[in-house]
GROMACS .gro file of C-alpha atoms in nm:
model
  205
    1MET     CA    1  -1.092  12.495  -2.694
    2VAL     CA    2  -1.276  12.787  -2.622
    3ASN     CA    3  -1.575  12.689  -2.343
    4SER     CA    4  -1.943  12.680  -2.440
    5GLY     CA    5  -2.007  12.941  -2.188
    6PRO     CA    6  -1.867  13.340  -2.209
    7LEU     CA    7  -1.528  13.413  -2.321
    8ARG     CA    8  -1.288  13.364  -2.029
    9ALA     CA    9  -1.003  13.578  -1.984
   10VAL     CA   10  -0.679  13.643  -1.741
   11LEU     CA   11  -0.600  13.996  -1.718
   12ALA     CA   12  -0.283  14.058  -1.549
   13PHE     CA   13  -0.146  14.437  -1.500
   14ASP     CA   14   0.063  14.622  -1.274
   15GLU     CA   15  -0.074  14.685  -0.929
   16ALA     CA   16   0.051  15.048  -0.967
   17GLN     CA   17  -0.119  15.111  -1.277
   18LEU     CA   18  -0.517  14.967  -1.250
   19PRO     CA   19  -0.703  14.919  -1.611
   20GLN     CA   20  -0.867  15.202  -1.748
   21PRO     CA   21  -1.224  15.228  -1.711
   22SER     CA   22  -1.302  15.176  -2.077
   23LEU     CA   23  -1.207  14.826  -2.061
   24SER     CA   24  -1.477  14.748  -1.826
   25SER     CA   25  -1.705  14.764  -2.140
   26LEU     CA   26  -1.499  14.427  -2.308
   27HIS     CA   27  -1.759  14.139  -2.353
   28GLY     CA   28  -1.674  13.801  -2.157
   29ASP     CA   29  -1.555  13.717  -1.787
   30HIS     CA   30  -1.225  13.837  -1.696
   31GLU     CA   31  -1.024  13.754  -1.402
   32LEU     CA   32  -0.793  14.010  -1.249
   33HIS     CA   33  -0.458  13.950  -1.149
   34ALA     CA   34  -0.222  14.246  -1.002
   35LEU     CA   35   0.119  14.189  -1.023
   36ARG     CA   36   0.352  14.352  -0.760
   37LYS     CA   37   0.720  14.404  -0.879
   38GLY     CA   38   0.940  14.191  -0.679
   39ALA     CA   39   0.691  13.956  -0.549
   40ALA     CA   40   0.676  13.601  -0.655
   41LEU     CA   41   0.450  13.530  -0.936
   42PRO     CA   42   0.110  13.429  -0.806
   43ASP     CA   43  -0.087  13.108  -0.884
   44LEU     CA   44  -0.252  13.163  -1.251
   45PRO     CA   45  -0.513  12.973  -1.393
   46THR     CA   46  -0.529  12.750  -1.666
   47ASN     CA   47  -0.854  12.560  -1.650
   48GLN     CA   48  -1.126  12.664  -1.858
   49ILE     CA   49  -0.928  12.992  -1.943
   50ASP     CA   50  -0.952  13.115  -2.308
   51LEU     CA   51  -0.698  13.409  -2.336
   52PHE     CA   52  -0.434  13.577  -2.181
   53ILE     CA   53  -0.426  13.948  -2.173
   54LEU     CA   54  -0.153  14.163  -2.046
   55LEU     CA   55  -0.214  14.510  -1.986
   56VAL     CA   56   0.096  14.731  -1.980
   57ASP     CA   57   0.088  15.114  -1.888
   58ALA     CA   58   0.340  15.303  -2.073
   59ARG     CA   59   0.434  15.515  -1.793
   60THR     CA   60   0.554  15.209  -1.561
   61GLY     CA   61   0.674  14.962  -1.848
   62ILE     CA   62   0.700  14.561  -1.839
   63SER     CA   63   0.813  14.446  -1.515
   64ASP     CA   64   0.997  14.075  -1.452
   65ALA     CA   65   0.656  13.955  -1.309
   66MET     CA   66   0.489  14.047  -1.630
   67ILE     CA   67   0.739  13.902  -1.842
   68SER     CA   68   0.715  13.600  -1.604
   69ALA     CA   69   0.302  13.579  -1.648
   70TRP     CA   70   0.357  13.611  -2.022
   71HIS     CA   71   0.592  13.358  -2.082
   72PHE     CA   72   0.385  13.118  -1.836
   73TYR     CA   73   0.074  13.122  -2.093
   74GLN     CA   74   0.350  13.130  -2.399
   75GLU     CA   75   0.465  12.809  -2.299
   76ARG     CA   76   0.123  12.617  -2.266
   77LEU     CA   77   0.000  12.819  -2.612
   78PHE     CA   78  -0.260  13.023  -2.466
   79PRO     CA   79  -0.405  13.291  -2.721
   80ARG     CA   80  -0.203  13.631  -2.597
   81LEU     CA   81  -0.311  13.987  -2.617
   82LEU     CA   82  -0.107  14.268  -2.503
   83ILE     CA   83  -0.267  14.581  -2.408
   84VAL     CA   84  -0.089  14.910  -2.404
   85GLN     CA   85  -0.246  15.214  -2.229
   86GLY     CA   86  -0.126  15.529  -2.084
   87PHE     CA   87   0.077  15.649  -2.367
   88GLU     CA   88  -0.131  15.973  -2.416
   89ASP     CA   89   0.017  16.100  -2.049
   90ALA     CA   90   0.417  15.918  -2.121
   91THR     CA   91   0.701  16.015  -2.295
   92THR     CA   92   0.684  15.668  -2.421
   93ASP     CA   93   0.459  15.582  -2.695
   94PHE     CA   94   0.313  15.255  -2.822
   95ASP     CA   95   0.558  15.179  -3.075
   96ASP     CA   96   0.855  15.186  -2.779
   97ILE     CA   97   0.634  14.932  -2.550
   98VAL     CA   98   0.618  14.716  -2.850
   99LEU     CA   99   0.969  14.707  -2.909
  100ILE     CA  100   1.041  14.679  -2.542
  101ALA     CA  101   0.781  14.359  -2.559
  102ASN     CA  102   0.945  14.206  -2.872
  103ARG     CA  103   1.285  14.205  -2.677
  104THR     CA  104   1.137  14.091  -2.328
  105LEU     CA  105   0.829  13.903  -2.418
  106GLU     CA  106   0.824  13.763  -2.776
  107ALA     CA  107   0.783  13.882  -3.114
  108ILE     CA  108   0.435  14.042  -3.122
  109ALA     CA  109   0.235  14.138  -3.441
  110THR     CA  110   0.069  14.510  -3.450
  111PRO     CA  111  -0.242  14.503  -3.663
  112TYR     CA  112  -0.298  14.857  -3.592
  113LEU     CA  113  -0.098  15.167  -3.530
  114VAL     CA  114  -0.166  15.486  -3.391
  115LEU     CA  115  -0.239  15.805  -3.556
  116HIS     CA  116  -0.193  16.163  -3.396
  117ASP     CA  117  -0.348  16.482  -3.427
  118GLU     CA  118  -0.172  16.803  -3.478
  119ASP     CA  119  -0.140  16.821  -3.075
  120GLY     CA  120  -0.004  16.487  -3.063
  121ASN     CA  121  -0.291  16.339  -2.900
  122PRO     CA  122  -0.412  15.997  -3.070
  123SER     CA  123  -0.709  16.062  -3.265
  124GLY     CA  124  -0.716  15.700  -3.470
  125LEU     CA  125  -0.561  15.404  -3.603
  126ILE     CA  126  -0.469  15.267  -3.912
  127GLU     CA  127  -0.514  14.920  -3.991
  128LEU     CA  128  -0.214  14.765  -4.169
  129ASP     CA  129  -0.356  14.462  -4.302
  130THR     CA  130  -0.620  14.659  -4.529
  131GLY     CA  131  -0.479  15.021  -4.477
  132THR     CA  132  -0.829  15.131  -4.331
  133VAL     CA  133  -0.833  15.427  -4.117
  134TYR     CA  134  -1.036  15.454  -3.806
  135ASP     CA  135  -1.088  15.825  -3.707
  136TYR     CA  136  -1.172  15.854  -3.324
  137SER     CA  137  -1.155  16.213  -3.294
  138THR     CA  138  -1.544  16.292  -3.304
  139SER     CA  139  -1.797  16.101  -3.087
  140GLN     CA  140  -1.869  15.878  -3.410
  141VAL     CA  141  -1.594  15.647  -3.534
  142LEU     CA  142  -1.536  15.739  -3.892
  143LYS     CA  143  -1.386  15.496  -4.123
  144SER     CA  144  -1.193  15.540  -4.417
  145ILE     CA  145  -0.941  15.423  -4.693
  146ALA     CA  146  -0.558  15.575  -4.591
  147ASN     CA  147  -0.396  15.849  -4.857
  148PRO     CA  148  -0.128  15.760  -5.028
  149GLU     CA  149   0.101  15.962  -4.769
  150LEU     CA  150   0.014  15.773  -4.481
  151LEU     CA  151   0.032  15.447  -4.675
  152ASP     CA  152   0.407  15.561  -4.750
  153LEU     CA  153   0.461  15.639  -4.391
  154VAL     CA  154   0.376  15.271  -4.275
  155ARG     CA  155   0.471  15.094  -4.562
  156ASP     CA  156   0.768  14.875  -4.368
  157PHE     CA  157   0.522  14.816  -4.109
  158GLN     CA  158   0.267  14.708  -4.316
  159ASP     CA  159   0.477  14.468  -4.516
  160GLU     CA  160   0.652  14.302  -4.188
  161TYR     CA  161   0.271  14.264  -4.045
  162ARG     CA  162   0.172  14.099  -4.361
  163GLU     CA  163   0.471  13.877  -4.361
  164ASN     CA  164   0.400  13.777  -4.023
  165PHE     CA  165   0.028  13.666  -4.066
  166HIS     CA  166   0.071  13.512  -4.408
  167GLU     CA  167   0.386  13.282  -4.288
  168LEU     CA  168   0.186  13.179  -3.978
  169GLY     CA  169  -0.137  13.179  -4.103
  170ALA     CA  170  -0.483  13.363  -4.041
  171ASP     CA  171  -0.553  13.117  -3.750
  172ALA     CA  172  -0.241  13.207  -3.574
  173PHE     CA  173  -0.357  13.448  -3.287
  174GLN     CA  174  -0.643  13.176  -3.213
  175ALA     CA  175  -0.402  12.888  -3.187
  176GLY     CA  176  -0.144  13.068  -2.976
  177ILE     CA  177   0.117  13.103  -3.219
  178LEU     CA  178   0.104  13.488  -3.282
  179ALA     CA  179   0.060  13.740  -3.019
  180ILE     CA  180  -0.101  14.043  -3.098
  181ALA     CA  181  -0.069  14.411  -2.931
  182ILE     CA  182  -0.353  14.664  -2.905
  183PRO     CA  183  -0.338  15.022  -2.813
  184ILE     CA  184  -0.613  15.204  -2.609
  185ALA     CA  185  -0.657  15.529  -2.508
  186ASN     CA  186  -0.928  15.626  -2.232
  187ARG     CA  187  -1.049  15.955  -2.335
  188ASN     CA  188  -1.218  15.829  -2.719
  189GLN     CA  189  -1.236  15.481  -2.672
  190LEU     CA  190  -0.951  15.435  -2.904
  191GLY     CA  191  -0.861  15.041  -2.942
  192ILE     CA  192  -1.219  14.903  -2.760
  193ALA     CA  193  -1.379  14.775  -3.041
  194GLU     CA  194  -1.046  14.673  -3.227
  195ILE     CA  195  -0.980  14.437  -2.904
  196THR     CA  196  -1.340  14.332  -2.945
  197ARG     CA  197  -1.280  14.185  -3.291
  198TYR     CA  198  -1.025  13.947  -3.144
  199LEU     CA  199  -1.198  13.829  -2.878
  200GLN     CA  200  -1.459  13.763  -3.130
  201LEU     CA  201  -1.240  13.542  -3.328
  202LEU     CA  202  -1.225  13.324  -3.008
  203SER     CA  203  -1.593  13.327  -2.956
  204LYS     CA  204  -1.604  13.156  -3.296
  205ARG     CA  205  -1.380  12.898  -3.301
   0.00000   0.00000   0.00000
């Protein structure tokens, strides 16, 4: 059950890669936990906590400590959000991290996929459920419907996401049944508004 006060989340991350500054704009109270590779899992709070967020940096990947922390909250059916940063400067992209997470954490849904510009930089997101494109290449985010060519490229991802969504129900994330992964890019605030939408779902429960 969500508390009557501000949304409270545990945000865990590898101590070698600090959260991007853009995450500071997320609303709610976030208790930060730096996870050290090879060290014992710290005491993780459960009282008055509404959400567990695991921040994974594409440059360093998913550690054993991250896996343990994730399973700790998964077993207790807390809502779980995987945020992926650092893929702008890594050979590993968002999709690669999600594949690794599916093997080491649990099957995780991806409501959004990253779109890239001609130079390979993340420039937007496509929302799989609706086919809506969010263009972050300018100072103002532009919203449009994906063209047929792009929809063909993401069709398999779209079908898989919709199957999970409809099978488990619209409230699966809030109930701690379905975990969500969202990418963020520091240069253009990509992903922050999308994360906020999921935080608002929990606030409205």
